[in-house]
mmCIF file of C-alpha atoms and ligand atoms in Angstrom:
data_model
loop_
_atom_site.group_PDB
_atom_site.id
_atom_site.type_symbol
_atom_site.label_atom_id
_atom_site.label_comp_id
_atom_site.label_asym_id
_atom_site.label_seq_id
_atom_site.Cartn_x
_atom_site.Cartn_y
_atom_site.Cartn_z
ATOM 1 C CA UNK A 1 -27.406 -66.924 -67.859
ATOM 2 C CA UNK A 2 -24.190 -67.980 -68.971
ATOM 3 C CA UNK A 3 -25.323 -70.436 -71.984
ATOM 4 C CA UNK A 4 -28.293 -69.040 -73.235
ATOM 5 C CA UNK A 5 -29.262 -65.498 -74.748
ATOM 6 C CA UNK A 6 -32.203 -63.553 -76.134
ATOM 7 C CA UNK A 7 -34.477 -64.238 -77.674
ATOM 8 C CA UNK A 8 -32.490 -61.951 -80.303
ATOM 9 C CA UNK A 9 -33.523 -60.630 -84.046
ATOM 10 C CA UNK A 10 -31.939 -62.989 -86.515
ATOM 11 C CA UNK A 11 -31.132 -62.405 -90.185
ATOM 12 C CA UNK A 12 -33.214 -66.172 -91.092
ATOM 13 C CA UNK A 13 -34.245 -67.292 -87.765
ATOM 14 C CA UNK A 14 -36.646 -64.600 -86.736
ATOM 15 C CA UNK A 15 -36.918 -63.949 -83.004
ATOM 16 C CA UNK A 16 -33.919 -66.583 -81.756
ATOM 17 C CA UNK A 17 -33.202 -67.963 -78.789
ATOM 18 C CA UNK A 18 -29.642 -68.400 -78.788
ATOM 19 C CA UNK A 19 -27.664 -71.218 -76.894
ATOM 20 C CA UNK A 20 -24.126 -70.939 -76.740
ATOM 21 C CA UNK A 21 -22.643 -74.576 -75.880
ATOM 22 C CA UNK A 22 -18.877 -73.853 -76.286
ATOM 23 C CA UNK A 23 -16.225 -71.401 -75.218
ATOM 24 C CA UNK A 24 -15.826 -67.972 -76.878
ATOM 25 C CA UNK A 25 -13.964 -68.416 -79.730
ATOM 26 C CA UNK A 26 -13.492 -72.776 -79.844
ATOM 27 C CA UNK A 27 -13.374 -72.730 -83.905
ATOM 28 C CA UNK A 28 -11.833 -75.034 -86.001
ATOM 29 C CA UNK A 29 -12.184 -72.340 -88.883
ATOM 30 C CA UNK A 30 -10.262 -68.793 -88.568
ATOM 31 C CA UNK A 31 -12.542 -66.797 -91.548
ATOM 32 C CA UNK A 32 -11.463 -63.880 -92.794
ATOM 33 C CA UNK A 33 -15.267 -61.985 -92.119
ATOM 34 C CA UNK A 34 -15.069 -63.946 -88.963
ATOM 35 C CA UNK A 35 -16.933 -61.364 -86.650
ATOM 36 C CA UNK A 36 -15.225 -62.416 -83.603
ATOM 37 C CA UNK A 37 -12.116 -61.884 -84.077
ATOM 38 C CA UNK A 38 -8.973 -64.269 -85.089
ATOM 39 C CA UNK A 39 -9.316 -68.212 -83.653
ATOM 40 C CA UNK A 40 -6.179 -68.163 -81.989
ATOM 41 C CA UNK A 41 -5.773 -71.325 -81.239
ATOM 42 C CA UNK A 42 -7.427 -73.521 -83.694
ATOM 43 C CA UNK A 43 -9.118 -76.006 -81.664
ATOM 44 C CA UNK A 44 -10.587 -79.140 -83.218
ATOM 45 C CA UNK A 45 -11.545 -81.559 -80.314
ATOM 46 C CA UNK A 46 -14.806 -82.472 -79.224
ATOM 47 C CA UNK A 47 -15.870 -82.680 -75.823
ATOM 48 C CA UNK A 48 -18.422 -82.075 -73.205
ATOM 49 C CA UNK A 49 -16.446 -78.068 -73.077
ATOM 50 C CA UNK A 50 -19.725 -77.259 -70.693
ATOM 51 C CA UNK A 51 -22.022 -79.972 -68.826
ATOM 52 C CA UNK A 52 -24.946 -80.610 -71.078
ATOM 53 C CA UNK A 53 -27.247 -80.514 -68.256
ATOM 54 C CA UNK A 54 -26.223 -77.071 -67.382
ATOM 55 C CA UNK A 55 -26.925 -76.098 -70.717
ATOM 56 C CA UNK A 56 -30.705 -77.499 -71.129
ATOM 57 C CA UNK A 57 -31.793 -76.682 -67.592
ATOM 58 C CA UNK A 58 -30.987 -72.748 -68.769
ATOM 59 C CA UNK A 59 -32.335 -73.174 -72.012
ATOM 60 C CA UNK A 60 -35.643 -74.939 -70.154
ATOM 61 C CA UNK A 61 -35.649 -72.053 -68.250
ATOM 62 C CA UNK A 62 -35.539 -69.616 -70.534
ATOM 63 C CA UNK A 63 -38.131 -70.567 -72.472
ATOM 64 C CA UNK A 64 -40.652 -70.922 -69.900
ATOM 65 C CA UNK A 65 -39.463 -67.041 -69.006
ATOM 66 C CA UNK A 66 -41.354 -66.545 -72.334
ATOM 67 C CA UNK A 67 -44.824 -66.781 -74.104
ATOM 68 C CA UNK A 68 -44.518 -69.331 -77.279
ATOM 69 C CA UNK A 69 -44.805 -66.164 -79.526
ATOM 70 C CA UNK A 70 -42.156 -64.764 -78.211
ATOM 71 C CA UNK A 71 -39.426 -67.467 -79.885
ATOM 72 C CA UNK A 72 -39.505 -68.666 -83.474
ATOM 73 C CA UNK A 73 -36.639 -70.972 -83.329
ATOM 74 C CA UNK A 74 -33.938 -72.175 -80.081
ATOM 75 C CA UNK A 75 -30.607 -71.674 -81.899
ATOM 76 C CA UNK A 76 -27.536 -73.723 -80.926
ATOM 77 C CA UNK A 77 -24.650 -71.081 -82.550
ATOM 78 C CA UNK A 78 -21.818 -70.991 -80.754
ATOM 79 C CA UNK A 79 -18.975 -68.416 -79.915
ATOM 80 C CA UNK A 80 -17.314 -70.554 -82.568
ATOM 81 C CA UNK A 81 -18.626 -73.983 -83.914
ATOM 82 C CA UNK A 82 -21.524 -75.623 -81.917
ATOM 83 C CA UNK A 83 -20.460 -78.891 -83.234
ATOM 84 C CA UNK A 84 -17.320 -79.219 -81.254
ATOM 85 C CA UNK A 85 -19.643 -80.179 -78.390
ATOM 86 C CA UNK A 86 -19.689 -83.554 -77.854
ATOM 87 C CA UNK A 87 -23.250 -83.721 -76.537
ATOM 88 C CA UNK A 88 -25.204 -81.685 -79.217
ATOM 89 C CA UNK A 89 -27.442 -84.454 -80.311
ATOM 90 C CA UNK A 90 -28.055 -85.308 -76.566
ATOM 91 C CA UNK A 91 -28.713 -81.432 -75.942
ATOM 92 C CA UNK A 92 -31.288 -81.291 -78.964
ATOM 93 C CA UNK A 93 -32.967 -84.981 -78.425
ATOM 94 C CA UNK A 94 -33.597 -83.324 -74.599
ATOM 95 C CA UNK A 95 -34.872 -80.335 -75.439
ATOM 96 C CA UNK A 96 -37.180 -81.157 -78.452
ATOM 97 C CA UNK A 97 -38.556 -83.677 -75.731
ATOM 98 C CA UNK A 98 -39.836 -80.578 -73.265
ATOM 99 C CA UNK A 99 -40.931 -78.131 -76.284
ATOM 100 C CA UNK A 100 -42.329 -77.855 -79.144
ATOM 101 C CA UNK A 101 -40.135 -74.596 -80.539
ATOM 102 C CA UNK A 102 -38.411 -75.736 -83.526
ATOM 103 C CA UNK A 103 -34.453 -76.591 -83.449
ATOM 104 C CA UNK A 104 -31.768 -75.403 -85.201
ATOM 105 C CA UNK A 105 -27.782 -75.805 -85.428
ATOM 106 C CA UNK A 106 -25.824 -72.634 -87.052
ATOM 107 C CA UNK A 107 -22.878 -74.829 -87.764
ATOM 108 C CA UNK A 108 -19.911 -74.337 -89.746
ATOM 109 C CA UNK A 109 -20.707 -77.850 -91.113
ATOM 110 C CA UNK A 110 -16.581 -78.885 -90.898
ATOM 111 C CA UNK A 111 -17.557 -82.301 -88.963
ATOM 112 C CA UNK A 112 -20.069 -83.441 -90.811
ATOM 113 C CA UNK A 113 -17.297 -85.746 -92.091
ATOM 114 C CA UNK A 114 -17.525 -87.774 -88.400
ATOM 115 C CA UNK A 115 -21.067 -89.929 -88.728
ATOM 116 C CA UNK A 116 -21.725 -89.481 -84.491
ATOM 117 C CA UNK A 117 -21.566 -85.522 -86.060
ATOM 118 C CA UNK A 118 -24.279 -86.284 -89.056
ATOM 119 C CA UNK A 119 -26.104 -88.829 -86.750
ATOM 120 C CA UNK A 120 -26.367 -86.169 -84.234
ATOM 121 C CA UNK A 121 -27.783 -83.030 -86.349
ATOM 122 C CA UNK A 122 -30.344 -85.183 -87.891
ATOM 123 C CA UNK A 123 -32.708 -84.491 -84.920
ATOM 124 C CA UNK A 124 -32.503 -80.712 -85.416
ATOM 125 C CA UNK A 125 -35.084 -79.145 -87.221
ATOM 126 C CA UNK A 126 -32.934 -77.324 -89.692
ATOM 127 C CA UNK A 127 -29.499 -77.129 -89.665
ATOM 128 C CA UNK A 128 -27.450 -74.403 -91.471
ATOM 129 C CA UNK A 129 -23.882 -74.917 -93.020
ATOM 130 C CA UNK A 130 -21.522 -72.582 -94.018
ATOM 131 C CA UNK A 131 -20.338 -72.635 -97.944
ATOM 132 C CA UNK A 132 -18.457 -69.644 -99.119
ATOM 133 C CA UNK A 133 -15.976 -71.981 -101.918
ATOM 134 C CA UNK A 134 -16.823 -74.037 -104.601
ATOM 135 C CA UNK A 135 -12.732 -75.194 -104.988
ATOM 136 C CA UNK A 136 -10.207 -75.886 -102.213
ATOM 137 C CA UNK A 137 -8.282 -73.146 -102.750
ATOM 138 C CA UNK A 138 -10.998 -70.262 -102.215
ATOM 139 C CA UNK A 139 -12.180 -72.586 -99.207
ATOM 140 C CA UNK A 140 -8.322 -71.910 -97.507
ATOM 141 C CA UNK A 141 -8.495 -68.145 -98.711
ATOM 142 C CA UNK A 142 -11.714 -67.331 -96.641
ATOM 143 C CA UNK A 143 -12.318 -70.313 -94.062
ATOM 144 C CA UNK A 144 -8.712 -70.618 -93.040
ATOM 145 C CA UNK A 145 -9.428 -74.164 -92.181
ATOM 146 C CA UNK A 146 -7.251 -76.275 -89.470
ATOM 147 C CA UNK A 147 -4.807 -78.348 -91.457
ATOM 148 C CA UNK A 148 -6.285 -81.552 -91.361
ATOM 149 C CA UNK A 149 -9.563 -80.410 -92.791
ATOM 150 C CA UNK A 150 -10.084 -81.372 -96.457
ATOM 151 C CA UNK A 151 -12.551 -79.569 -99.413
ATOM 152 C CA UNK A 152 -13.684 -82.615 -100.801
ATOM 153 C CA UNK A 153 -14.217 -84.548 -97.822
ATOM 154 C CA UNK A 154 -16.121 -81.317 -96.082
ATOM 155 C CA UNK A 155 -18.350 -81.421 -99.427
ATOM 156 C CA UNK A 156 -18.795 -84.937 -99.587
ATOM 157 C CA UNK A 157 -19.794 -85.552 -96.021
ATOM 158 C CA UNK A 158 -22.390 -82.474 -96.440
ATOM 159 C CA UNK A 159 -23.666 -84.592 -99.629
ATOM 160 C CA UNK A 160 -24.087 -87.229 -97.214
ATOM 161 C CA UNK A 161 -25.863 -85.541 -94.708
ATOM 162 C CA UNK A 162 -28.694 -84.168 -97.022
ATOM 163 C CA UNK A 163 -29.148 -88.136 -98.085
ATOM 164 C CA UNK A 164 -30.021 -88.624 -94.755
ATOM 165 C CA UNK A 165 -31.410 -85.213 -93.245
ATOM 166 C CA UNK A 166 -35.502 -84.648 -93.524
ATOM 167 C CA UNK A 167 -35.087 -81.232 -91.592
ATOM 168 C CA UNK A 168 -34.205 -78.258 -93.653
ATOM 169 C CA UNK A 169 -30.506 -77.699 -94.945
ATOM 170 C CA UNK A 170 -30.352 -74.317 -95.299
ATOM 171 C CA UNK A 171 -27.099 -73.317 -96.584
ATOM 172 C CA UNK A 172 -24.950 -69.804 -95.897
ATOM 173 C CA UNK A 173 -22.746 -68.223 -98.204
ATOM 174 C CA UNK A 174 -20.879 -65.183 -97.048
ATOM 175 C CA UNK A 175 -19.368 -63.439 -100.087
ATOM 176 C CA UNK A 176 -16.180 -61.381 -99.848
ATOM 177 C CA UNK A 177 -15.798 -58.599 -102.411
ATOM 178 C CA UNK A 178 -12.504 -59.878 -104.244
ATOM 179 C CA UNK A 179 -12.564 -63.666 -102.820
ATOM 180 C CA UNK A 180 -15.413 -65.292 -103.825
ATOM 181 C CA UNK A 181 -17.672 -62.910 -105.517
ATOM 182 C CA UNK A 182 -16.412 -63.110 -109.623
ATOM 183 C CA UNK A 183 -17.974 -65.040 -111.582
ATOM 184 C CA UNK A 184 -15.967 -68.038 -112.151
ATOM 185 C CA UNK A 185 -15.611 -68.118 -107.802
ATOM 186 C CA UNK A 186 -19.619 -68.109 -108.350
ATOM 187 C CA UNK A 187 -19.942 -70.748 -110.988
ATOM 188 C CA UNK A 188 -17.412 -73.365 -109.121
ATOM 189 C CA UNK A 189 -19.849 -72.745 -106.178
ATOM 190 C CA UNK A 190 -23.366 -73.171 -108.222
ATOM 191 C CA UNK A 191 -21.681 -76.887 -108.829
ATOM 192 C CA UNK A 192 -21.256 -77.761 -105.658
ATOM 193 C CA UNK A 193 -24.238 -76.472 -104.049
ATOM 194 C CA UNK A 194 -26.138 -78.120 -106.707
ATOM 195 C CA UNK A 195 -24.742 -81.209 -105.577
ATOM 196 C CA UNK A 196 -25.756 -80.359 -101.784
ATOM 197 C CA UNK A 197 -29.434 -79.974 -103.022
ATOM 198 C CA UNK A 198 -30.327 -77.561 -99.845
ATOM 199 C CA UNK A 199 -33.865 -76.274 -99.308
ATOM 200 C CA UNK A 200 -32.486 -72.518 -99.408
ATOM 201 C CA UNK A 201 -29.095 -70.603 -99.738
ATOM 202 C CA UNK A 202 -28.881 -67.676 -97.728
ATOM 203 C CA UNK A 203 -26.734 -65.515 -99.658
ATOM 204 C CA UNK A 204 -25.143 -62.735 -96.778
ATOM 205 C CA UNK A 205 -21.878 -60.468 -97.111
ATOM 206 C CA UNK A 206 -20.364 -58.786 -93.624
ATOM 207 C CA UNK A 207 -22.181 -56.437 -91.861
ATOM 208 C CA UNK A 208 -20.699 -56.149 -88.602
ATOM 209 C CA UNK A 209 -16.570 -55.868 -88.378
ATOM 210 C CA UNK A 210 -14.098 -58.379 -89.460
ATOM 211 C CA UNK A 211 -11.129 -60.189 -87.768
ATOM 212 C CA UNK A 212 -9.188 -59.112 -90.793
ATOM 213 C CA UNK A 213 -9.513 -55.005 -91.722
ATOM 214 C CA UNK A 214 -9.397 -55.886 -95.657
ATOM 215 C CA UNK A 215 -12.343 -57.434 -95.562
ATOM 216 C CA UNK A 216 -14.973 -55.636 -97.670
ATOM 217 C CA UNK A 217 -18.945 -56.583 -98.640
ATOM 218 C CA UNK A 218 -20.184 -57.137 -101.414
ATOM 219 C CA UNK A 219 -22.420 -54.608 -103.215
ATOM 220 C CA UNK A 220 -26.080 -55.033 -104.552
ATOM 221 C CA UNK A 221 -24.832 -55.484 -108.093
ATOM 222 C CA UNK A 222 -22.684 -58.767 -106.941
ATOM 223 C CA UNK A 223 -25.306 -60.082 -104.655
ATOM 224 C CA UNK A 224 -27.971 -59.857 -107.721
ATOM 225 C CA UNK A 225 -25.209 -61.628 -109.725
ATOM 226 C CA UNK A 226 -24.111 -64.604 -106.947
ATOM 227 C CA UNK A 227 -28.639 -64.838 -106.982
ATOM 228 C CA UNK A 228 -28.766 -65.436 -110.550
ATOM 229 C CA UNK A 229 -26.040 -68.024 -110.799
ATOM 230 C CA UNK A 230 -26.536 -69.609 -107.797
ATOM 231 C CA UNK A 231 -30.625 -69.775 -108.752
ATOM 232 C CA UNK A 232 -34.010 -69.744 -107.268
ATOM 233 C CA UNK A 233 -32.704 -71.851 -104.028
ATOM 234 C CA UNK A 234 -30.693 -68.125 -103.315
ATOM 235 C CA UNK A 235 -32.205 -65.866 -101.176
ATOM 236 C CA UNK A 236 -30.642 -62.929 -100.119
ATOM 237 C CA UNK A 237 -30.542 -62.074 -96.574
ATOM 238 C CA UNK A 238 -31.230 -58.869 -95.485
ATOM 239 C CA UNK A 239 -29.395 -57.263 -92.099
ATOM 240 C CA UNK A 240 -32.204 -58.214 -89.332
ATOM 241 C CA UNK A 241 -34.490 -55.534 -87.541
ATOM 242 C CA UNK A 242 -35.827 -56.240 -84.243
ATOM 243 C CA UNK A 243 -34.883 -56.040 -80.266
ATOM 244 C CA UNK A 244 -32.152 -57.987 -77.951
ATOM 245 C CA UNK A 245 -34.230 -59.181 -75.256
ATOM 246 C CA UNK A 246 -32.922 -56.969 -72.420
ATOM 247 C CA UNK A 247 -35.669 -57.933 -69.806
ATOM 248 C CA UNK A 248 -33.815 -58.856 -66.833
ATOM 249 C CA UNK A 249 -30.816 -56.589 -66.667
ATOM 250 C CA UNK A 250 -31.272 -54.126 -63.929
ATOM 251 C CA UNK A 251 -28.181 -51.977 -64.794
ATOM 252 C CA UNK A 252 -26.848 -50.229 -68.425
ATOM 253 C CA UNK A 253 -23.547 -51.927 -67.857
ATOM 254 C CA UNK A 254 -24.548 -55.541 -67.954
ATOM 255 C CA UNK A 255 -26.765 -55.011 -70.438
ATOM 256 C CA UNK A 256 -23.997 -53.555 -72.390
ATOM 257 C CA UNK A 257 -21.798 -56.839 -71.612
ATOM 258 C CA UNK A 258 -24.718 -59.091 -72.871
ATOM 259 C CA UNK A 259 -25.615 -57.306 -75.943
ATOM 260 C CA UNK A 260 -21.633 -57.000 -76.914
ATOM 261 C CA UNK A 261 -20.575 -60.832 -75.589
ATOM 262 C CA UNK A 262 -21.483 -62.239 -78.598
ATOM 263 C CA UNK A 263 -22.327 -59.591 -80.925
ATOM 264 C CA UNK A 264 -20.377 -56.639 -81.853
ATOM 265 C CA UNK A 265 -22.437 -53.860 -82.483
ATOM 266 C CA UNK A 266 -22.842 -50.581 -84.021
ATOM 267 C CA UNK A 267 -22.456 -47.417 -81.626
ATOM 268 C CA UNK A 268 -25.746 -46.729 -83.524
ATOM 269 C CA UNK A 269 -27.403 -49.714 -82.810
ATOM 270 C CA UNK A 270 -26.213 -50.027 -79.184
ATOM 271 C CA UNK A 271 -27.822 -46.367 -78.600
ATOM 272 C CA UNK A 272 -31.075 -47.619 -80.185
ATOM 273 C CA UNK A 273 -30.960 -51.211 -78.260
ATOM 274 C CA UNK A 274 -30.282 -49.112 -74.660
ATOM 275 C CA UNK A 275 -33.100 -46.664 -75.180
ATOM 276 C CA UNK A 276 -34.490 -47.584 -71.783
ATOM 277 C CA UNK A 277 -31.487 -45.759 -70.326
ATOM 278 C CA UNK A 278 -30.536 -42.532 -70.436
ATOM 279 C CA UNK A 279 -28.347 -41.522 -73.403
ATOM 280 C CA UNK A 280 -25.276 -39.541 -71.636
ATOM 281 C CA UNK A 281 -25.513 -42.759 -69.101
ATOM 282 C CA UNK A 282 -24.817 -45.127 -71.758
ATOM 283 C CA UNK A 283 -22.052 -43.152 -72.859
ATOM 284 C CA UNK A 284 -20.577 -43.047 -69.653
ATOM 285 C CA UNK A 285 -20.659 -46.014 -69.162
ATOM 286 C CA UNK A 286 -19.256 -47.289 -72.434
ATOM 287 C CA UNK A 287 -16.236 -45.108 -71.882
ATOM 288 C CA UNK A 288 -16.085 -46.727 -68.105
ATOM 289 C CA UNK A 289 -16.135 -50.189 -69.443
ATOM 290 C CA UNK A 290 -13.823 -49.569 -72.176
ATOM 291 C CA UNK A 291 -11.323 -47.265 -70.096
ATOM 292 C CA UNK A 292 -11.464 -50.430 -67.613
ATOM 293 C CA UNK A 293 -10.643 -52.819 -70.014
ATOM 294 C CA UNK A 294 -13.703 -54.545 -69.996
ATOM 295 C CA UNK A 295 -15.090 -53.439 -73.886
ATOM 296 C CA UNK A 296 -13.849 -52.068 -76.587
ATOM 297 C CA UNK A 297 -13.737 -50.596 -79.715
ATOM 298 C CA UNK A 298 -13.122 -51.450 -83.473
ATOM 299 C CA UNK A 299 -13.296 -49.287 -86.086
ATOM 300 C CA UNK A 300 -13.824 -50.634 -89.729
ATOM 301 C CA UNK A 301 -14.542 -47.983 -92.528
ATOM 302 C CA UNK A 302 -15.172 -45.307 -90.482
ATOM 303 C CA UNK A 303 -17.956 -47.110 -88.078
ATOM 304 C CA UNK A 304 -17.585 -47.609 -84.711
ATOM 305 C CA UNK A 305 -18.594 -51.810 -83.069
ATOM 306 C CA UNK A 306 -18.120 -52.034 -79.779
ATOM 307 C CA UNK A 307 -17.063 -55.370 -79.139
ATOM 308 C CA UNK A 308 -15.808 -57.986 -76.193
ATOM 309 C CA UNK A 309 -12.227 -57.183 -75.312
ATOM 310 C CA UNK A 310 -11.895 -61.346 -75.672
ATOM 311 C CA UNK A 311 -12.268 -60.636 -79.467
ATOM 312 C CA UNK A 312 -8.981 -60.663 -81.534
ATOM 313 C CA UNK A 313 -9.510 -57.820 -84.127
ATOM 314 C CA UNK A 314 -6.357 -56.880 -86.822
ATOM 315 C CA UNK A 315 -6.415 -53.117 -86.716
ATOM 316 C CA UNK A 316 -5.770 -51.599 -90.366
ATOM 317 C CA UNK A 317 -2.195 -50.704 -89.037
ATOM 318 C CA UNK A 318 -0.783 -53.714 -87.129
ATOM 319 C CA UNK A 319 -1.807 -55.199 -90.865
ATOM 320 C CA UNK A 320 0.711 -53.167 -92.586
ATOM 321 C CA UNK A 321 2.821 -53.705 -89.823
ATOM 322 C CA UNK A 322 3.502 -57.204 -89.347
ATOM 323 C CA UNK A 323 3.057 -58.019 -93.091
ATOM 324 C CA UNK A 324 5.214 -55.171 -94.679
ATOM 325 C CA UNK A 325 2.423 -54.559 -97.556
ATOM 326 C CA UNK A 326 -1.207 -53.210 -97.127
ATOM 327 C CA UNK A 327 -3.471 -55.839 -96.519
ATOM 328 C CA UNK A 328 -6.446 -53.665 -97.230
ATOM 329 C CA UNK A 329 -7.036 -54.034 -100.654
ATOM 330 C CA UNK A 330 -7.841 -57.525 -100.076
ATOM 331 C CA UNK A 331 -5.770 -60.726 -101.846
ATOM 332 C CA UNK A 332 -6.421 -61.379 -105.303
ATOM 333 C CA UNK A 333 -7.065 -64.791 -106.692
HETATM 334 S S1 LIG B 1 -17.220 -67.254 -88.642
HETATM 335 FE FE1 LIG B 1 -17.824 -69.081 -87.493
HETATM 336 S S2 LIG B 1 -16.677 -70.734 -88.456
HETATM 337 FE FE2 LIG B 1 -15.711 -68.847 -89.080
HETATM 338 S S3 LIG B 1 -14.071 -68.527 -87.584
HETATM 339 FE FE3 LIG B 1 -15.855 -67.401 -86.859
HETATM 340 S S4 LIG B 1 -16.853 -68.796 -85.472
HETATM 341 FE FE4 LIG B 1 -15.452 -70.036 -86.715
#
């Protein structure tokens, strides 16, 4: 399928049935944790990038390929934003008409500002913005925004939303050690959210590799800290444990390619998620598919992702390279 994947383990979805509605990497954001790599270009048009009825008729089919159990939510999260998709509303109106399986849009929430955008997401059943800033200038630091997108007006329209929205707004925060993770970055965010009034904030630091090499997690101690200023909305979100549908895949390579497409993943994890082939076959054909330029490998603190060779990664050199100064301390505020 070219739209639709999984069902997969997600960190607050559960089992998810992903649906991809854009082209990899269509972002009007270019974030610093961003695990796909750079957005290069920064694209912020809407439009019909794939027909919407090629879309449903593979989600439809995928989740009558599965028992009801199977799927706790169908997941629009895109290979960059899902909004940029001029027919998401269409996409979610048709397919909450032929199931019952809750909706929900992983969105970086950027065109909530456009009312067809807010009118649109108000049939999901939750949908789940991105807010890692509480001022405009930690917002540029992190999200890397396309020019013409403003702080205020991205927190206003979000403000607006939840006026309207009866689903639940459940709100991300990725926190970057050294960006938004003191505690004045954390109190200028408590404001804001507590202007957004979401149902929960998922509180999540970067687990699988960054665009930029700098980029560093945040420890327990700071996530305990961003919990008890943020409040009892914040929940933290803990890396999720589960299995990549791989039912359908007859060989270890395109299984590979789907697991890695949208994910980059641990060597660990891969070796776990390909159990059902042999070990020194996977390996084979990792270094096949990598040697062939079809996969490849980034390396952040000493672990290994294998990743989509689509995926612009910064390599810890190039860094120090092209800026003249290591990068990998991260930028102070
Ligand atoms: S993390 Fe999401 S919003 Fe940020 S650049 Fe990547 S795809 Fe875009």
């Amino acid at each position: 399928m070219k739209h639709v994947y999984g069902p997969v383990p997600s960190r607050r979805l559960g089992q998810s049935l992903g649906i991809d509605p854009i082209p990899f990497k269509t972002c009007n954001w270019n974030c610093v944790y961003c695990q796909l790599g750079r957005t290069s270009p920064l694209v912020n048009e809407r439009k019909n990038y794939f027909p919407p009825a090629e879309i449903v008729s593979e989600a439809v089919a995928a989740v009558k390929a599965h028992r009801p159990e199977e799927i706790d939510w169908i997941t629009f999260v895109g290979s960059g934003e899902s909004t940029l998709h001029s027919s998401l509303g269409a996409m979610i109106r048709e397919l909450k008409a032929m199931t019952q399986l809750p909706i929900s849009v992983i969105t970086n929430g950027s065109l909530l500002y456009l009312p067809e955008v807010r009118e649109e997401l108000l049939a999901a059943d939750a949908v789940l913005p991105t807010v890692d800033a509480g001022t405009d200038i930690i917002y540029r630091k992190i999200n890397r925004p396309a020019p013409e997108l403003d702080f205020a007006r991205f927190i206003d329209s979000i403000a607006q939303f939840r006026e309207q929205y009866l689903g639940k707004l459940w709100i991300e925060v990725m926190l970057v050690q050294g960006l938004n993770d003191s505690e004045n970055a954390l109190q200028d965010l408590a404001a804001v959210l507590r202007r957004l009034r979401p149902d929960e904030v998922h509180l999540n630091s970067p687990t699988r590799p960054s665009c930029e090499p700098w980029v560093k997690s945040v420890d327990e101690q700071a996530l305990g800290r961003a919990q008890r200023i943020l409040g009892e909305v914040a929940k933290i979100v803990r890396p999720a444990h589960g299995d990549f549908d791989l039912t359908g895949f007859d060989t270890v390579v395109d299984a590979i390619i789907a697991v890695i497409t949208r994910h980059p993943v641990s060597e660990e994890e891969l070796m776990r998620l390909l159990a059902k082939w042999q070990p020194d076959r996977v390996r084979e054909s990792l270094e096949d598919l990598q040697s062939s330029g079809r996969a490849q490998v980034v390396t952040r603190d000493d672990h290994r992702f294998w990743s989509c060779v689509e995926a612009r990664y910064i390599n810890e050199n190039l860094s120090r390279c092209l800026d003249g100064n290591a990068h990998n301390q991260g930028p102070q505020i």
